[in-house]
Amino acid sequence: MDFEKRLQQAIQRGQREKEARGRREAAEALSEEQLRRLHSQYRLALAEHIEQCLRKLAEHFPGFRFETVMRPEGWGAQISRDDLRVDPGRRRRNEYSRLLLLVKPFSEAHLLELSAKATVRNKEIFNRSHYQFLSDADLDSFREVIDLWVLEFAEKYAASR
């Protein structure tokens, strides 16, 4: 066999290998529709966990109003309350406390994103986000983050009373 023929065969083998690798990668990669379904599944699971945590928190601190949230910015829940504080000098102040946890909507970046805003007695205590790529998302780590943020809020609110 001459060199030219062997060279052509090597090139053809390389091209077949490249095509096969491309087909494997395409089969492994999640389609856009699969990613949307996965995001929706995760969003529902996390929104349910958020609701459970915030309902329990509201039970421990009477006066908080619980609200399920479905907005263009995301899905989740919030608890909030307004307090009237009368200082010894008879000065009255309104004090607002809230914790808002949202799962952001599906985006082209293919992220699962959780955001939180917390205010205790008119002071913002945190404004955070936690995200992972949908293909690598770990729901247990998101649940842990939700738990930590709710516990931190509870501690800060209890300390402010």
mmCIF file of N, CA and C in Angstrom, residues 31-105:
data_model
loop_
_atom_site.group_PDB
_atom_site.id
_atom_site.type_symbol
_atom_site.label_atom_id
_atom_site.label_comp_id
_atom_site.label_asym_id
_atom_site.label_seq_id
_atom_site.Cartn_x
_atom_site.Cartn_y
_atom_site.Cartn_z
ATOM 1 N N SER A 31 -31.256 19.116 25.559
ATOM 2 C CA SER A 31 -31.887 20.050 24.636
ATOM 3 C C SER A 31 -32.490 21.215 25.423
ATOM 4 N N GLU A 32 -32.809 22.253 24.725
ATOM 5 C CA GLU A 32 -33.412 23.436 25.348
ATOM 6 C C GLU A 32 -34.719 23.074 26.063
ATOM 7 N N GLU A 33 -35.522 22.245 25.417
ATOM 8 C CA GLU A 33 -36.801 21.854 26.018
ATOM 9 C C GLU A 33 -36.589 21.005 27.268
ATOM 10 N N GLN A 34 -35.610 20.120 27.229
ATOM 11 C CA GLN A 34 -35.304 19.313 28.413
ATOM 12 C C GLN A 34 -34.843 20.210 29.558
ATOM 13 N N LEU A 35 -34.045 21.231 29.237
ATOM 14 C CA LEU A 35 -33.576 22.159 30.268
ATOM 15 C C LEU A 35 -34.741 22.943 30.867
ATOM 16 N N ARG A 36 -35.691 23.345 30.031
ATOM 17 C CA ARG A 36 -36.870 24.058 30.537
ATOM 18 C C ARG A 36 -37.676 23.172 31.498
ATOM 19 N N ARG A 37 -37.863 21.919 31.105
ATOM 20 C CA ARG A 37 -38.603 20.988 31.971
ATOM 21 C C ARG A 37 -37.865 20.767 33.283
ATOM 22 N N LEU A 38 -36.546 20.612 33.198
ATOM 23 C CA LEU A 38 -35.739 20.400 34.393
ATOM 24 C C LEU A 38 -35.826 21.612 35.320
ATOM 25 N N HIS A 39 -35.746 22.819 34.746
ATOM 26 C CA HIS A 39 -35.855 24.042 35.541
ATOM 27 C C HIS A 39 -37.215 24.101 36.230
ATOM 28 N N SER A 40 -38.257 23.779 35.492
ATOM 29 C CA SER A 40 -39.604 23.812 36.062
ATOM 30 C C SER A 40 -39.737 22.816 37.216
ATOM 31 N N GLN A 41 -39.176 21.643 37.038
ATOM 32 C CA GLN A 41 -39.194 20.616 38.086
ATOM 33 C C GLN A 41 -38.466 21.114 39.335
ATOM 34 N N TYR A 42 -37.269 21.666 39.154
ATOM 35 C CA TYR A 42 -36.482 22.178 40.277
ATOM 36 C C TYR A 42 -37.185 23.361 40.938
ATOM 37 N N ARG A 43 -37.751 24.233 40.116
ATOM 38 C CA ARG A 43 -38.441 25.417 40.645
ATOM 39 C C ARG A 43 -39.589 25.004 41.557
ATOM 40 N N LEU A 44 -40.364 24.033 41.127
ATOM 41 C CA LEU A 44 -41.491 23.570 41.944
ATOM 42 C C LEU A 44 -41.016 22.969 43.261
ATOM 43 N N ALA A 45 -39.977 22.151 43.201
ATOM 44 C CA ALA A 45 -39.460 21.518 44.421
ATOM 45 C C ALA A 45 -38.909 22.562 45.384
ATOM 46 N N LEU A 46 -38.159 23.527 44.862
ATOM 47 C CA LEU A 46 -37.567 24.550 45.732
ATOM 48 C C LEU A 46 -38.624 25.509 46.267
ATOM 49 N N ALA A 47 -39.594 25.872 45.444
ATOM 50 C CA ALA A 47 -40.660 26.771 45.910
ATOM 51 C C ALA A 47 -41.442 26.113 47.044
ATOM 52 N N GLU A 48 -41.661 24.821 46.940
ATOM 53 C CA GLU A 48 -42.356 24.099 48.011
ATOM 54 C C GLU A 48 -41.524 24.107 49.295
ATOM 55 N N HIS A 49 -40.221 23.899 49.173
ATOM 56 C CA HIS A 49 -39.345 23.915 50.351
ATOM 57 C C HIS A 49 -39.312 25.316 50.979
ATOM 58 N N ILE A 50 -39.256 26.340 50.133
ATOM 59 C CA ILE A 50 -39.271 27.723 50.621
ATOM 60 C C ILE A 50 -40.554 27.973 51.418
ATOM 61 N N GLU A 51 -41.686 27.570 50.856
ATOM 62 C CA GLU A 51 -42.967 27.775 51.542
ATOM 63 C C GLU A 51 -42.998 27.078 52.891
ATOM 64 N N GLN A 52 -42.531 25.843 52.950
ATOM 65 C CA GLN A 52 -42.521 25.108 54.220
ATOM 66 C C GLN A 52 -41.672 25.825 55.260
ATOM 67 N N CYS A 53 -40.479 26.244 54.867
ATOM 68 C CA CYS A 53 -39.573 26.909 55.815
ATOM 69 C C CYS A 53 -40.154 28.230 56.314
ATOM 70 N N LEU A 54 -40.695 29.035 55.399
ATOM 71 C CA LEU A 54 -41.215 30.339 55.807
ATOM 72 C C LEU A 54 -42.497 30.211 56.630
ATOM 73 N N ARG A 55 -43.318 29.222 56.344
ATOM 74 C CA ARG A 55 -44.514 28.995 57.175
ATOM 75 C C ARG A 55 -44.102 28.629 58.602
ATOM 76 N N LYS A 56 -43.101 27.760 58.733
ATOM 77 C CA LYS A 56 -42.619 27.381 60.067
ATOM 78 C C LYS A 56 -42.049 28.587 60.794
ATOM 79 N N LEU A 57 -41.300 29.415 60.080
ATOM 80 C CA LEU A 57 -40.721 30.612 60.687
ATOM 81 C C LEU A 57 -41.824 31.553 61.167
ATOM 82 N N ALA A 58 -42.852 31.743 60.350
ATOM 83 C CA ALA A 58 -43.962 32.626 60.725
ATOM 84 C C ALA A 58 -44.711 32.098 61.947
ATOM 85 N N GLU A 59 -44.751 30.787 62.122
ATOM 86 C CA GLU A 59 -45.398 30.212 63.309
ATOM 87 C C GLU A 59 -44.633 30.563 64.581
ATOM 88 N N HIS A 60 -43.333 30.688 64.482
ATOM 89 C CA HIS A 60 -42.509 30.985 65.661
ATOM 90 C C HIS A 60 -42.500 32.474 66.016
ATOM 91 N N PHE A 61 -42.810 33.319 65.051
ATOM 92 C CA PHE A 61 -42.859 34.762 65.287
ATOM 93 C C PHE A 61 -44.240 35.266 64.875
ATOM 94 N N PRO A 62 -45.211 35.227 65.789
ATOM 95 C CA PRO A 62 -46.560 35.695 65.442
ATOM 96 C C PRO A 62 -46.520 37.135 64.932
ATOM 97 N N GLY A 63 -47.374 37.413 63.981
ATOM 98 C CA GLY A 63 -47.448 38.753 63.410
ATOM 99 C C GLY A 63 -46.908 38.810 61.991
ATOM 100 N N PHE A 64 -46.138 37.820 61.595
ATOM 101 C CA PHE A 64 -45.646 37.788 60.216
ATOM 102 C C PHE A 64 -46.762 37.321 59.295
ATOM 103 N N ARG A 65 -46.874 37.980 58.159
ATOM 104 C CA ARG A 65 -47.816 37.577 57.126
ATOM 105 C C ARG A 65 -47.066 36.733 56.103
ATOM 106 N N PHE A 66 -47.617 35.581 55.789
ATOM 107 C CA PHE A 66 -47.026 34.701 54.788
ATOM 108 C C PHE A 66 -47.683 34.979 53.447
ATOM 109 N N GLU A 67 -46.884 34.973 52.388
ATOM 110 C CA GLU A 67 -47.424 35.217 51.054
ATOM 111 C C GLU A 67 -46.661 34.372 50.033
ATOM 112 N N THR A 68 -47.413 33.619 49.230
ATOM 113 C CA THR A 68 -46.808 32.908 48.102
ATOM 114 C C THR A 68 -46.544 33.938 47.014
ATOM 115 N N VAL A 69 -45.381 33.855 46.380
ATOM 116 C CA VAL A 69 -44.986 34.855 45.393
ATOM 117 C C VAL A 69 -44.833 34.200 44.021
ATOM 118 N N MET A 70 -45.533 34.766 43.029
ATOM 119 C CA MET A 70 -45.376 34.371 41.627
ATOM 120 C C MET A 70 -45.325 35.657 40.823
ATOM 121 N N ARG A 71 -44.130 36.056 40.484
ATOM 122 C CA ARG A 71 -43.913 37.319 39.776
ATOM 123 C C ARG A 71 -43.022 37.063 38.566
ATOM 124 N N PRO A 72 -42.899 38.044 37.694
ATOM 125 C CA PRO A 72 -41.945 37.886 36.589
ATOM 126 C C PRO A 72 -40.507 37.672 37.086
ATOM 127 N N GLU A 73 -40.206 38.175 38.291
ATOM 128 C CA GLU A 73 -38.850 38.029 38.846
ATOM 129 C C GLU A 73 -38.600 36.629 39.390
ATOM 130 N N GLY A 74 -39.664 35.851 39.623
ATOM 131 C CA GLY A 74 -39.465 34.501 40.122
ATOM 132 C C GLY A 74 -40.626 33.986 40.944
ATOM 133 N N TRP A 75 -40.443 32.766 41.458
ATOM 134 C CA TRP A 75 -41.463 32.083 42.250
ATOM 135 C C TRP A 75 -40.877 31.744 43.603
ATOM 136 N N GLY A 76 -41.704 31.833 44.626
ATOM 137 C CA GLY A 76 -41.236 31.511 45.966
ATOM 138 C C GLY A 76 -42.242 31.968 46.994
ATOM 139 N N ALA A 77 -41.723 32.591 48.059
ATOM 140 C CA ALA A 77 -42.597 33.054 49.137
ATOM 141 C C ALA A 77 -41.902 34.162 49.911
ATOM 142 N N GLN A 78 -42.711 34.861 50.709
ATOM 143 C CA GLN A 78 -42.152 35.877 51.595
ATOM 144 C C GLN A 78 -42.981 35.946 52.864
ATOM 145 N N ILE A 79 -42.311 36.381 53.918
ATOM 146 C CA ILE A 79 -43.011 36.725 55.149
ATOM 147 C C ILE A 79 -42.658 38.174 55.441
ATOM 148 N N SER A 80 -43.621 38.901 55.998
ATOM 149 C CA SER A 80 -43.355 40.307 56.308
ATOM 150 C C SER A 80 -44.228 40.737 57.474
ATOM 151 N N ARG A 81 -43.807 41.806 58.103
ATOM 152 C CA ARG A 81 -44.595 42.396 59.190
ATOM 153 C C ARG A 81 -44.210 43.853 59.350
ATOM 154 N N ASP A 82 -45.175 44.636 59.823
ATOM 155 C CA ASP A 82 -44.966 46.036 60.175
ATOM 156 C C ASP A 82 -45.187 46.156 61.671
ATOM 157 N N ASP A 83 -44.251 46.781 62.332
ATOM 158 C CA ASP A 83 -44.372 46.998 63.774
ATOM 159 C C ASP A 83 -44.361 48.488 64.052
ATOM 160 N N LEU A 84 -45.098 48.877 65.057
ATOM 161 C CA LEU A 84 -45.089 50.256 65.522
ATOM 162 C C LEU A 84 -44.289 50.278 66.811
ATOM 163 N N ARG A 85 -43.257 51.082 66.821
ATOM 164 C CA ARG A 85 -42.407 51.165 68.011
ATOM 165 C C ARG A 85 -42.549 52.562 68.612
ATOM 166 N N VAL A 86 -42.836 52.592 69.905
ATOM 167 C CA VAL A 86 -42.966 53.867 70.611
ATOM 168 C C VAL A 86 -41.763 53.996 71.537
ATOM 169 N N ASP A 87 -40.947 54.989 71.275
ATOM 170 C CA ASP A 87 -39.764 55.227 72.103
ATOM 171 C C ASP A 87 -40.167 55.926 73.394
ATOM 172 N N PRO A 88 -39.295 55.864 74.410
ATOM 173 C CA PRO A 88 -39.612 56.515 75.692
ATOM 174 C C PRO A 88 -39.982 57.989 75.541
ATOM 175 N N GLY A 89 -39.411 58.673 74.590
ATOM 176 C CA GLY A 89 -39.730 60.079 74.365
ATOM 177 C C GLY A 89 -41.019 60.262 73.589
ATOM 178 N N ARG A 90 -41.840 59.226 73.504
ATOM 179 C CA ARG A 90 -43.128 59.252 72.809
ATOM 180 C C ARG A 90 -42.995 59.447 71.297
ATOM 181 N N ARG A 91 -41.847 59.119 70.771
ATOM 182 C CA ARG A 91 -41.676 59.178 69.321
ATOM 183 C C ARG A 91 -42.104 57.834 68.739
ATOM 184 N N ARG A 92 -42.903 57.861 67.693
ATOM 185 C CA ARG A 92 -43.405 56.635 67.090
ATOM 186 C C ARG A 92 -42.648 56.361 65.794
ATOM 187 N N ARG A 93 -42.354 55.084 65.596
ATOM 188 C CA ARG A 93 -41.666 54.676 64.365
ATOM 189 C C ARG A 93 -42.305 53.403 63.821
ATOM 190 N N ASN A 94 -42.428 53.359 62.516
ATOM 191 C CA ASN A 94 -42.839 52.120 61.862
ATOM 192 C C ASN A 94 -41.582 51.330 61.529
ATOM 193 N N GLU A 95 -41.615 50.047 61.839
ATOM 194 C CA GLU A 95 -40.478 49.178 61.530
ATOM 195 C C GLU A 95 -40.972 48.018 60.681
ATOM 196 N N TYR A 96 -40.258 47.787 59.609
ATOM 197 C CA TYR A 96 -40.643 46.792 58.621
ATOM 198 C C TYR A 96 -39.623 45.660 58.622
ATOM 199 N N SER A 97 -40.121 44.424 58.636
ATOM 200 C CA SER A 97 -39.248 43.248 58.546
ATOM 201 C C SER A 97 -39.812 42.319 57.480
ATOM 202 N N ARG A 98 -38.918 41.718 56.696
ATOM 203 C CA ARG A 98 -39.381 40.767 55.688
ATOM 204 C C ARG A 98 -38.252 39.851 55.263
ATOM 205 N N LEU A 99 -38.641 38.686 54.783
ATOM 206 C CA LEU A 99 -37.724 37.741 54.152
ATOM 207 C C LEU A 99 -38.401 37.271 52.875
ATOM 208 N N LEU A 100 -37.730 37.476 51.759
ATOM 209 C CA LEU A 100 -38.243 37.100 50.440
ATOM 210 C C LEU A 100 -37.261 36.128 49.810
ATOM 211 N N LEU A 101 -37.750 34.955 49.421
ATOM 212 C CA LEU A 101 -36.932 33.943 48.744
ATOM 213 C C LEU A 101 -37.590 33.608 47.413
ATOM 214 N N LEU A 102 -36.831 33.723 46.325
ATOM 215 C CA LEU A 102 -37.368 33.478 44.986
ATOM 216 C C LEU A 102 -36.463 32.560 44.183
ATOM 217 N N VAL A 103 -37.088 31.705 43.376
ATOM 218 C CA VAL A 103 -36.374 30.944 42.356
ATOM 219 C C VAL A 103 -36.578 31.724 41.067
ATOM 220 N N LYS A 104 -35.485 32.169 40.471
ATOM 221 C CA LYS A 104 -35.563 33.001 39.267
ATOM 222 C C LYS A 104 -36.073 32.182 38.080
ATOM 223 N N PRO A 105 -36.710 32.844 37.096
ATOM 224 C CA PRO A 105 -37.229 32.124 35.932
ATOM 225 C C PRO A 105 -36.110 31.567 35.046
#
